[in-house]
PDB file of C-alpha atoms and ligand atoms in Angstrom:
ATOM      1  CA  UNK L   1       7.300  11.139   3.330  1.00  0.00           C
ATOM      2  CA  UNK L   2       9.614   9.093   5.933  1.00  0.00           C
ATOM      3  CA  UNK L   3      11.430   6.138   3.934  1.00  0.00           C
ATOM      4  CA  UNK L   4      12.589   3.428   6.020  1.00  0.00           C
ATOM      5  CA  UNK L   5      14.670   0.754   4.879  1.00  0.00           C
ATOM      6  CA  UNK L   6      14.280  -2.744   6.712  1.00  0.00           C
ATOM      7  CA  UNK L   7      17.039  -5.581   6.170  1.00  0.00           C
ATOM      8  CA  UNK L   8      14.873  -8.353   5.838  1.00  0.00           C
ATOM      9  CA  UNK L   9      15.941 -13.050   4.883  1.00  0.00           C
ATOM     10  CA  UNK L  10      19.680 -12.936   3.173  1.00  0.00           C
ATOM     11  CA  UNK L  11      19.385  -9.648   1.154  1.00  0.00           C
ATOM     12  CA  UNK L  12      16.805  -8.008   1.135  1.00  0.00           C
ATOM     13  CA  UNK L  13      14.752  -4.996   1.690  1.00  0.00           C
ATOM     14  CA  UNK L  14      11.152  -3.979   2.741  1.00  0.00           C
ATOM     15  CA  UNK L  15      10.436  -0.449   2.237  1.00  0.00           C
ATOM     16  CA  UNK L  16       7.890   0.964   4.837  1.00  0.00           C
ATOM     17  CA  UNK L  17       7.306   5.144   3.333  1.00  0.00           C
ATOM     18  CA  UNK L  18       5.450   6.959   6.321  1.00  0.00           C
ATOM     19  CA  UNK L  19       3.577   9.862   6.915  1.00  0.00           C
ATOM     20  CA  UNK L  20       3.160  11.346  10.057  1.00  0.00           C
ATOM     21  CA  UNK L  21       1.251  14.124  10.057  1.00  0.00           C
ATOM     22  CA  UNK L  22      -1.426  11.395   9.220  1.00  0.00           C
ATOM     23  CA  UNK L  23      -0.177   8.352  11.229  1.00  0.00           C
ATOM     24  CA  UNK L  24      -0.180   6.580   7.908  1.00  0.00           C
ATOM     25  CA  UNK L  25       2.190   4.065   5.978  1.00  0.00           C
ATOM     26  CA  UNK L  26       2.525   1.988   2.703  1.00  0.00           C
ATOM     27  CA  UNK L  27       4.696  -0.521   2.324  1.00  0.00           C
ATOM     28  CA  UNK L  28       6.853  -1.261  -0.649  1.00  0.00           C
ATOM     29  CA  UNK L  29       7.346  -5.459  -1.517  1.00  0.00           C
ATOM     30  CA  UNK L  30       6.607  -6.432   1.891  1.00  0.00           C
ATOM     31  CA  UNK L  31       8.729 -10.160   1.533  1.00  0.00           C
ATOM     32  CA  UNK L  32       7.659 -10.631   5.321  1.00  0.00           C
ATOM     33  CA  UNK L  33       4.687  -9.266   7.235  1.00  0.00           C
ATOM     34  CA  UNK L  34       6.118  -9.442  10.673  1.00  0.00           C
ATOM     35  CA  UNK L  35       8.759  -6.898   9.950  1.00  0.00           C
ATOM     36  CA  UNK L  36       6.290  -4.400   9.318  1.00  0.00           C
ATOM     37  CA  UNK L  37       4.086  -4.274  11.348  1.00  0.00           C
ATOM     38  CA  UNK L  38       6.929  -4.216  13.958  1.00  0.00           C
ATOM     39  CA  UNK L  39       7.956  -0.861  12.436  1.00  0.00           C
ATOM     40  CA  UNK L  40       4.285   0.396  12.598  1.00  0.00           C
ATOM     41  CA  UNK L  41       3.446  -0.374  15.624  1.00  0.00           C
ATOM     42  CA  UNK L  42       6.958   1.936  16.560  1.00  0.00           C
ATOM     43  CA  UNK L  43       5.554   4.529  14.252  1.00  0.00           C
ATOM     44  CA  UNK L  44       2.202   3.966  15.623  1.00  0.00           C
ATOM     45  CA  UNK L  45       1.133   4.093  12.515  1.00  0.00           C
ATOM     46  CA  UNK L  46      -1.943   2.945   9.676  1.00  0.00           C
ATOM     47  CA  UNK L  47      -0.693   0.748   6.852  1.00  0.00           C
ATOM     48  CA  UNK L  48      -3.105   1.916   3.908  1.00  0.00           C
ATOM     49  CA  UNK L  49      -1.584   0.586   0.705  1.00  0.00           C
ATOM     50  CA  UNK L  50       1.214  -2.078   0.232  1.00  0.00           C
ATOM     51  CA  UNK L  51       2.496  -1.506  -3.283  1.00  0.00           C
ATOM     52  CA  UNK L  52       4.572  -4.601  -5.449  1.00  0.00           C
ATOM     53  CA  UNK L  53       6.886  -4.175  -8.124  1.00  0.00           C
ATOM     54  CA  UNK L  54       6.644  -8.067  -8.899  1.00  0.00           C
ATOM     55  CA  UNK L  55       5.628 -11.667  -8.290  1.00  0.00           C
ATOM     56  CA  UNK L  56       7.904 -13.295  -7.130  1.00  0.00           C
ATOM     57  CA  UNK L  57       7.698 -14.307  -3.178  1.00  0.00           C
ATOM     58  CA  UNK L  58      10.764 -12.776  -2.113  1.00  0.00           C
ATOM     59  CA  UNK L  59       8.439  -9.164  -2.868  1.00  0.00           C
ATOM     60  CA  UNK L  60       4.782 -10.536  -2.154  1.00  0.00           C
ATOM     61  CA  UNK L  61       5.180 -12.862   0.688  1.00  0.00           C
ATOM     62  CA  UNK L  62       3.884 -10.870   3.077  1.00  0.00           C
ATOM     63  CA  UNK L  63       1.139  -9.410   1.796  1.00  0.00           C
ATOM     64  CA  UNK L  64      -1.602 -12.094   2.541  1.00  0.00           C
ATOM     65  CA  UNK L  65      -0.464 -11.796   6.267  1.00  0.00           C
ATOM     66  CA  UNK L  66      -0.591  -8.001   6.076  1.00  0.00           C
ATOM     67  CA  UNK L  67      -4.222  -7.730   4.513  1.00  0.00           C
ATOM     68  CA  UNK L  68      -5.449 -10.810   6.961  1.00  0.00           C
ATOM     69  CA  UNK L  69      -4.053  -7.364   9.659  1.00  0.00           C
ATOM     70  CA  UNK L  70      -5.730  -4.465   7.122  1.00  0.00           C
ATOM     71  CA  UNK L  71      -8.245  -6.189   5.882  1.00  0.00           C
ATOM     72  CA  UNK L  72      -9.038  -2.880   3.560  1.00  0.00           C
ATOM     73  CA  UNK L  73      -6.253  -1.939   1.714  1.00  0.00           C
ATOM     74  CA  UNK L  74      -4.991  -2.231  -1.965  1.00  0.00           C
ATOM     75  CA  UNK L  75      -2.371  -4.047  -3.573  1.00  0.00           C
ATOM     76  CA  UNK L  76      -0.791  -2.249  -6.068  1.00  0.00           C
ATOM     77  CA  UNK L  77       1.329  -3.841  -8.674  1.00  0.00           C
ATOM     78  CA  UNK L  78       1.721  -4.471 -12.760  1.00  0.00           C
ATOM     79  CA  UNK L  79      -1.198  -4.993 -14.893  1.00  0.00           C
ATOM     80  CA  UNK L  80       0.381  -8.279 -16.443  1.00  0.00           C
ATOM     81  CA  UNK L  81       1.223  -9.450 -13.020  1.00  0.00           C
ATOM     82  CA  UNK L  82      -3.201 -10.739 -12.901  1.00  0.00           C
ATOM     83  CA  UNK L  83      -3.284 -13.758 -10.841  1.00  0.00           C
ATOM     84  CA  UNK L  84       0.159 -13.670  -9.312  1.00  0.00           C
ATOM     85  CA  UNK L  85       0.669 -11.213  -6.808  1.00  0.00           C
ATOM     86  CA  UNK L  86      -1.561 -12.197  -3.479  1.00  0.00           C
ATOM     87  CA  UNK L  87      -4.648  -9.541  -2.988  1.00  0.00           C
ATOM     88  CA  UNK L  88      -3.661  -7.216  -5.766  1.00  0.00           C
ATOM     89  CA  UNK L  89      -6.437  -5.045  -7.033  1.00  0.00           C
ATOM     90  CA  UNK L  90      -4.918  -2.508  -8.760  1.00  0.00           C
ATOM     91  CA  UNK L  91      -3.670  -3.610 -12.188  1.00  0.00           C
ATOM     92  CA  UNK L  92      -1.082  -0.468 -12.690  1.00  0.00           C
ATOM     93  CA  UNK L  93       0.384   0.232 -16.091  1.00  0.00           C
ATOM     94  CA  UNK L  94       3.085   2.755 -17.558  1.00  0.00           C
ATOM     95  CA  UNK L  95       2.137   6.529 -16.775  1.00  0.00           C
ATOM     96  CA  UNK L  96      -0.204   5.249 -14.010  1.00  0.00           C
ATOM     97  CA  UNK L  97      -0.793   7.457 -10.951  1.00  0.00           C
ATOM     98  CA  UNK L  98      -0.202   6.590  -7.328  1.00  0.00           C
ATOM     99  CA  UNK L  99      -0.973   8.606  -4.313  1.00  0.00           C
ATOM    100  CA  UNK L 100       0.970   8.061  -1.158  1.00  0.00           C
ATOM    101  CA  UNK L 101       0.591  10.697   1.786  1.00  0.00           C
ATOM    102  CA  UNK L 102       1.619  14.408  -0.151  1.00  0.00           C
ATOM    103  CA  UNK L 103       3.100  12.706  -2.743  1.00  0.00           C
ATOM    104  CA  UNK L 104       2.064  11.785  -6.085  1.00  0.00           C
ATOM    105  CA  UNK L 105       3.936   8.425  -7.598  1.00  0.00           C
ATOM    106  CA  UNK L 106       4.346   7.864 -10.756  1.00  0.00           C
ATOM    107  CA  UNK L 107       4.481   4.090 -12.332  1.00  0.00           C
ATOM    108  CA  UNK L 108       7.154   2.830 -14.600  1.00  0.00           C
ATOM    109  CA  UNK L 109       6.861  -0.208 -16.666  1.00  0.00           C
ATOM    110  CA  UNK L 110       9.757  -2.147 -16.935  1.00  0.00           C
ATOM    111  CA  UNK L 111       9.747  -5.677 -17.739  1.00  0.00           C
ATOM    112  CA  UNK L 112      13.247  -7.314 -17.862  1.00  0.00           C
ATOM    113  CA  UNK L 113      13.850  -9.040 -15.035  1.00  0.00           C
ATOM    114  CA  UNK L 114      10.325 -10.312 -14.843  1.00  0.00           C
ATOM    115  CA  UNK L 115       7.715  -9.733 -18.097  1.00  0.00           C
ATOM    116  CA  UNK L 116       5.400  -7.723 -15.864  1.00  0.00           C
ATOM    117  CA  UNK L 117       8.045  -5.473 -13.199  1.00  0.00           C
ATOM    118  CA  UNK L 118       7.216  -2.069 -12.701  1.00  0.00           C
ATOM    119  CA  UNK L 119       8.774   0.735 -10.457  1.00  0.00           C
ATOM    120  CA  UNK L 120       7.259   3.973  -8.732  1.00  0.00           C
ATOM    121  CA  UNK L 121       9.131   7.424  -9.106  1.00  0.00           C
ATOM    122  CA  UNK L 122       7.986   9.846  -6.639  1.00  0.00           C
ATOM    123  CA  UNK L 123       9.302  12.480  -8.077  1.00  0.00           C
ATOM    124  CA  UNK L 124      10.234  15.692  -5.319  1.00  0.00           C
ATOM    125  CA  UNK L 125       8.117  16.870  -2.863  1.00  0.00           C
ATOM    126  CA  UNK L 126       7.409  20.613  -2.912  1.00  0.00           C
ATOM    127  CA  UNK L 127       9.477  23.202  -1.855  1.00  0.00           C
ATOM    128  CA  UNK L 128      12.165  19.196  -1.850  1.00  0.00           C
ATOM    129  CA  UNK L 129      15.041  18.351  -5.094  1.00  0.00           C
ATOM    130  CA  UNK L 130      15.384  14.989  -4.671  1.00  0.00           C
ATOM    131  CA  UNK L 131      12.950  11.910  -5.867  1.00  0.00           C
ATOM    132  CA  UNK L 132      12.540   8.322  -5.014  1.00  0.00           C
ATOM    133  CA  UNK L 133      11.952   5.596  -7.179  1.00  0.00           C
ATOM    134  CA  UNK L 134      11.298   1.761  -6.588  1.00  0.00           C
ATOM    135  CA  UNK L 135      12.954  -0.053  -8.359  1.00  0.00           C
ATOM    136  CA  UNK L 136      12.578  -3.918  -7.098  1.00  0.00           C
ATOM    137  CA  UNK L 137      14.950  -5.574  -9.219  1.00  0.00           C
ATOM    138  CA  UNK L 138      15.882  -3.548 -12.263  1.00  0.00           C
ATOM    139  CA  UNK L 139      17.911  -1.112 -11.833  1.00  0.00           C
ATOM    140  CA  UNK L 140      20.378  -2.160  -8.418  1.00  0.00           C
ATOM    141  CA  UNK L 141      23.148  -0.029  -6.993  1.00  0.00           C
ATOM    142  CA  UNK L 142      26.247  -1.062  -9.335  1.00  0.00           C
ATOM    143  CA  UNK L 143      24.269  -3.829 -11.290  1.00  0.00           C
ATOM    144  CA  UNK L 144      20.553  -4.974 -12.801  1.00  0.00           C
ATOM    145  CA  UNK L 145      18.740  -7.703 -11.599  1.00  0.00           C
ATOM    146  CA  UNK L 146      18.846 -11.520 -13.770  1.00  0.00           C
ATOM    147  CA  UNK L 147      16.493 -11.566 -16.831  1.00  0.00           C
ATOM    148  CA  UNK L 148      14.329 -13.935 -16.415  1.00  0.00           C
ATOM    149  CA  UNK L 149      11.320 -13.652 -18.213  1.00  0.00           C
ATOM    150  CA  UNK L 150      12.819 -10.672 -20.359  1.00  0.00           C
ATOM    151  CA  UNK L 151      15.608 -10.251 -23.073  1.00  0.00           C
ATOM    152  CA  UNK L 152      18.563  -7.850 -23.215  1.00  0.00           C
ATOM    153  CA  UNK L 153      16.175  -5.168 -25.020  1.00  0.00           C
ATOM    154  CA  UNK L 154      14.175  -4.817 -22.841  1.00  0.00           C
ATOM    155  CA  UNK L 155      15.923  -4.549 -20.030  1.00  0.00           C
ATOM    156  CA  UNK L 156      18.235  -2.301 -21.914  1.00  0.00           C
ATOM    157  CA  UNK L 157      14.597  -0.406 -22.769  1.00  0.00           C
ATOM    158  CA  UNK L 158      13.296  -1.028 -19.184  1.00  0.00           C
ATOM    159  CA  UNK L 159      16.032   0.759 -17.687  1.00  0.00           C
ATOM    160  CA  UNK L 160      16.848   3.836 -20.316  1.00  0.00           C
ATOM    161  CA  UNK L 161      13.821   5.040 -18.487  1.00  0.00           C
ATOM    162  CA  UNK L 162      15.011   4.957 -15.469  1.00  0.00           C
ATOM    163  CA  UNK L 163      18.228   6.378 -16.321  1.00  0.00           C
ATOM    164  CA  UNK L 164      16.354   9.686 -18.004  1.00  0.00           C
ATOM    165  CA  UNK L 165      14.877  10.509 -14.678  1.00  0.00           C
ATOM    166  CA  UNK L 166      16.667  13.067 -12.301  1.00  0.00           C
ATOM    167  CA  UNK L 167      20.598  12.701 -11.210  1.00  0.00           C
ATOM    168  CA  UNK L 168      19.628  13.286  -8.329  1.00  0.00           C
ATOM    169  CA  UNK L 169      17.258  10.372  -7.423  1.00  0.00           C
ATOM    170  CA  UNK L 170      17.531   8.167  -4.418  1.00  0.00           C
ATOM    171  CA  UNK L 171      17.473   4.607  -6.184  1.00  0.00           C
ATOM    172  CA  UNK L 172      15.209   2.109  -2.974  1.00  0.00           C
ATOM    173  CA  UNK L 173      16.261  -0.865  -5.076  1.00  0.00           C
ATOM    174  CA  UNK L 174      14.825  -4.590  -3.197  1.00  0.00           C
ATOM    175  CA  UNK L 175      18.662  -6.376  -2.656  1.00  0.00           C
ATOM    176  CA  UNK L 176      21.606  -5.421  -0.870  1.00  0.00           C
ATOM    177  CA  UNK L 177      23.935  -7.201  -3.608  1.00  0.00           C
ATOM    178  CA  UNK L 178      26.157  -3.768  -3.808  1.00  0.00           C
ATOM    179  CA  UNK L 179      30.133  -5.051  -3.364  1.00  0.00           C
ATOM    180  CA  UNK L 180      29.619  -8.719  -5.706  1.00  0.00           C
ATOM    181  CA  UNK L 181      28.107  -5.933  -8.121  1.00  0.00           C
ATOM    182  CA  UNK L 182      30.648  -3.377  -8.040  1.00  0.00           C
ATOM    183  CA  UNK L 183      33.386  -6.264  -8.057  1.00  0.00           C
ATOM    184  CA  UNK L 184      32.093  -7.157 -11.433  1.00  0.00           C
ATOM    185  CA  UNK L 185      31.900  -4.005 -12.347  1.00  0.00           C
ATOM    186  CA  UNK L 186      35.858  -3.918 -11.953  1.00  0.00           C
ATOM    187  CA  UNK L 187      36.181  -6.525 -14.436  1.00  0.00           C
ATOM    188  CA  UNK L 188      34.560  -4.960 -17.551  1.00  0.00           C
ATOM    189  CA  UNK L 189      34.818  -1.254 -16.709  1.00  0.00           C
ATOM    190  CA  UNK L 190      38.560  -1.214 -14.331  1.00  0.00           C
ATOM    191  CA  UNK L 191      39.743   1.838 -15.708  1.00  0.00           C
ATOM    192  CA  UNK L 192      37.237   3.985 -14.805  1.00  0.00           C
ATOM    193  CA  UNK L 193      38.000   6.325 -11.260  1.00  0.00           C
ATOM    194  CA  UNK L 194      34.881   6.841  -9.885  1.00  0.00           C
ATOM    195  CA  UNK L 195      34.217   2.964 -10.252  1.00  0.00           C
ATOM    196  CA  UNK L 196      37.226   2.879  -8.491  1.00  0.00           C
ATOM    197  CA  UNK L 197      36.629   5.077  -5.326  1.00  0.00           C
ATOM    198  CA  UNK L 198      32.715   4.148  -5.682  1.00  0.00           C
ATOM    199  CA  UNK L 199      34.050   0.320  -5.055  1.00  0.00           C
ATOM    200  CA  UNK L 200      36.201   1.554  -1.801  1.00  0.00           C
ATOM    201  CA  UNK L 201      33.506   3.421  -0.085  1.00  0.00           C
ATOM    202  CA  UNK L 202      31.055   0.088  -0.141  1.00  0.00           C
ATOM    203  CA  UNK L 203      33.648  -2.343   0.803  1.00  0.00           C
ATOM    204  CA  UNK L 204      34.366  -0.328   4.209  1.00  0.00           C
ATOM    205  CA  UNK L 205      30.274   0.220   4.132  1.00  0.00           C
ATOM    206  CA  UNK L 206      30.086  -3.398   3.836  1.00  0.00           C
ATOM    207  CA  UNK L 207      33.065  -4.412   6.608  1.00  0.00           C
ATOM    208  CA  UNK L 208      30.877  -2.420   9.017  1.00  0.00           C
ATOM    209  CA  UNK L 209      27.966  -3.876   7.628  1.00  0.00           C
ATOM    210  CA  UNK L 210      26.486  -0.539   7.010  1.00  0.00           C
ATOM    211  CA  UNK L 211      23.142  -0.651   4.123  1.00  0.00           C
ATOM    212  CA  UNK L 212      24.665   1.017   0.842  1.00  0.00           C
ATOM    213  CA  UNK L 213      21.042   1.687  -0.158  1.00  0.00           C
ATOM    214  CA  UNK L 214      19.674   4.193  -0.939  1.00  0.00           C
ATOM    215  CA  UNK L 215      21.831   4.561  -3.633  1.00  0.00           C
ATOM    216  CA  UNK L 216      21.923   7.800  -6.533  1.00  0.00           C
ATOM    217  CA  UNK L 217      21.241   7.389  -9.922  1.00  0.00           C
ATOM    218  CA  UNK L 218      24.021  10.244 -11.071  1.00  0.00           C
ATOM    219  CA  UNK L 219      26.155   7.606  -9.145  1.00  0.00           C
ATOM    220  CA  UNK L 220      25.130   4.603 -10.940  1.00  0.00           C
ATOM    221  CA  UNK L 221      25.153   6.326 -14.295  1.00  0.00           C
ATOM    222  CA  UNK L 222      29.144   7.082 -13.486  1.00  0.00           C
ATOM    223  CA  UNK L 223      30.014   3.513 -12.205  1.00  0.00           C
ATOM    224  CA  UNK L 224      26.872   0.801 -13.018  1.00  0.00           C
ATOM    225  CA  UNK L 225      28.177  -1.005 -16.137  1.00  0.00           C
ATOM    226  CA  UNK L 226      24.647  -1.938 -16.668  1.00  0.00           C
ATOM    227  CA  UNK L 227      23.482   2.328 -17.469  1.00  0.00           C
ATOM    228  CA  UNK L 228      26.408   2.185 -19.557  1.00  0.00           C
ATOM    229  CA  UNK L 229      25.786   0.310 -22.887  1.00  0.00           C
ATOM    230  CA  UNK L 230      26.798   3.194 -24.777  1.00  0.00           C
ATOM    231  CA  UNK L 231      30.103   3.991 -23.043  1.00  0.00           C
ATOM    232  CA  UNK L 232      33.163   3.155 -25.409  1.00  0.00           C
ATOM    233  CA  UNK L 233      34.644   1.160 -22.476  1.00  0.00           C
ATOM    234  CA  UNK L 234      32.160  -1.065 -21.705  1.00  0.00           C
ATOM    235  CA  UNK L 235      31.472  -1.700 -25.784  1.00  0.00           C
ATOM    236  CA  UNK L 236      35.208  -2.331 -25.808  1.00  0.00           C
ATOM    237  CA  UNK L 237      35.055  -4.616 -23.157  1.00  0.00           C
ATOM    238  CA  UNK L 238      32.875  -6.766 -24.188  1.00  0.00           C
ATOM    239  CA  UNK L 239      34.499  -6.197 -28.177  1.00  0.00           C
ATOM    240  CA  UNK L 240      30.637  -5.044 -29.682  1.00  0.00           C
ATOM    241  CA  UNK L 241      29.716  -1.908 -30.607  1.00  0.00           C
ATOM    242  CA  UNK L 242      26.081  -2.279 -30.243  1.00  0.00           C
ATOM    243  CA  UNK L 243      23.805  -1.177 -27.300  1.00  0.00           C
ATOM    244  CA  UNK L 244      21.716  -4.049 -26.682  1.00  0.00           C
ATOM    245  CA  UNK L 245      24.716  -6.625 -27.893  1.00  0.00           C
ATOM    246  CA  UNK L 246      26.795  -4.745 -25.392  1.00  0.00           C
ATOM    247  CA  UNK L 247      24.065  -5.320 -22.524  1.00  0.00           C
ATOM    248  CA  UNK L 248      23.886  -8.417 -23.159  1.00  0.00           C
ATOM    249  CA  UNK L 249      26.756  -9.624 -23.328  1.00  0.00           C
ATOM    250  CA  UNK L 250      27.559  -7.320 -19.832  1.00  0.00           C
ATOM    251  CA  UNK L 251      24.307  -9.786 -18.985  1.00  0.00           C
ATOM    252  CA  UNK L 252      25.882 -12.594 -19.530  1.00  0.00           C
ATOM    253  CA  UNK L 253      29.181 -11.930 -18.045  1.00  0.00           C
ATOM    254  CA  UNK L 254      27.377 -10.922 -14.442  1.00  0.00           C
ATOM    255  CA  UNK L 255      25.392 -14.201 -14.937  1.00  0.00           C
ATOM    256  CA  UNK L 256      29.050 -15.934 -14.703  1.00  0.00           C
ATOM    257  CA  UNK L 257      30.296 -14.150 -12.399  1.00  0.00           C
TER     258      UNK L 257
HETATM  259 ZN1  LIG X 301      12.532 -10.375  -8.238  1.00  0.00          ZN
HETATM  260 FE1  LIG X 302      14.266 -10.233  -5.625  1.00  0.00          FE
END
């Protein structure tokens, strides 16, 4: 399975998954249809599945147009999102499995950004060591999604599930927010050497207009404040010793940053 990252809108990424052996493709969160159709044409591949993580327009905006072109393909999204995802046919819950190419993905229910948000985790292919996580607007490189429909406790529980995946996991999140996220992270975790180094790397990458996605979970665990609610340095920064309170205060500070 090859993953193609398509930059669209202001700062979104669409991911096209390609199986060259079968000439088929799937798409994760098609904000727009046109760039997906162009990628399919370049690959000479048929679209067979749409995977959505949540109902926001910048993740499902291309569903209808893709379905006009490929009328019989299933649209996967969270069960709780029923009625909010254009063309949804498959209603996924925690622990459900999805198939693409030679990979079987696991569904995580990760409410917080929205109440219905799901993530797709594809464990490493046979003989490989790196898995792929498509997490929409839940975990970002250096940050996490805003809490539009969920509580800090829900988001913490959702991110806990993702934090338990192997450190080598590639994080395919849906937005290029990394530089701002790390600028914020430095305000609450400034003595973290890994974070300082990452900030410099990301700053240079962005000055060359390079994408910072996919990220790697091990790096996130060392540098992303929203995976570090149990670190004394972060708890001290927000004057709390409770994980949920620490997380909630960090998210509130990020909202005002
Ligand atoms: Zn969103
Ligand atoms: Fe989004």
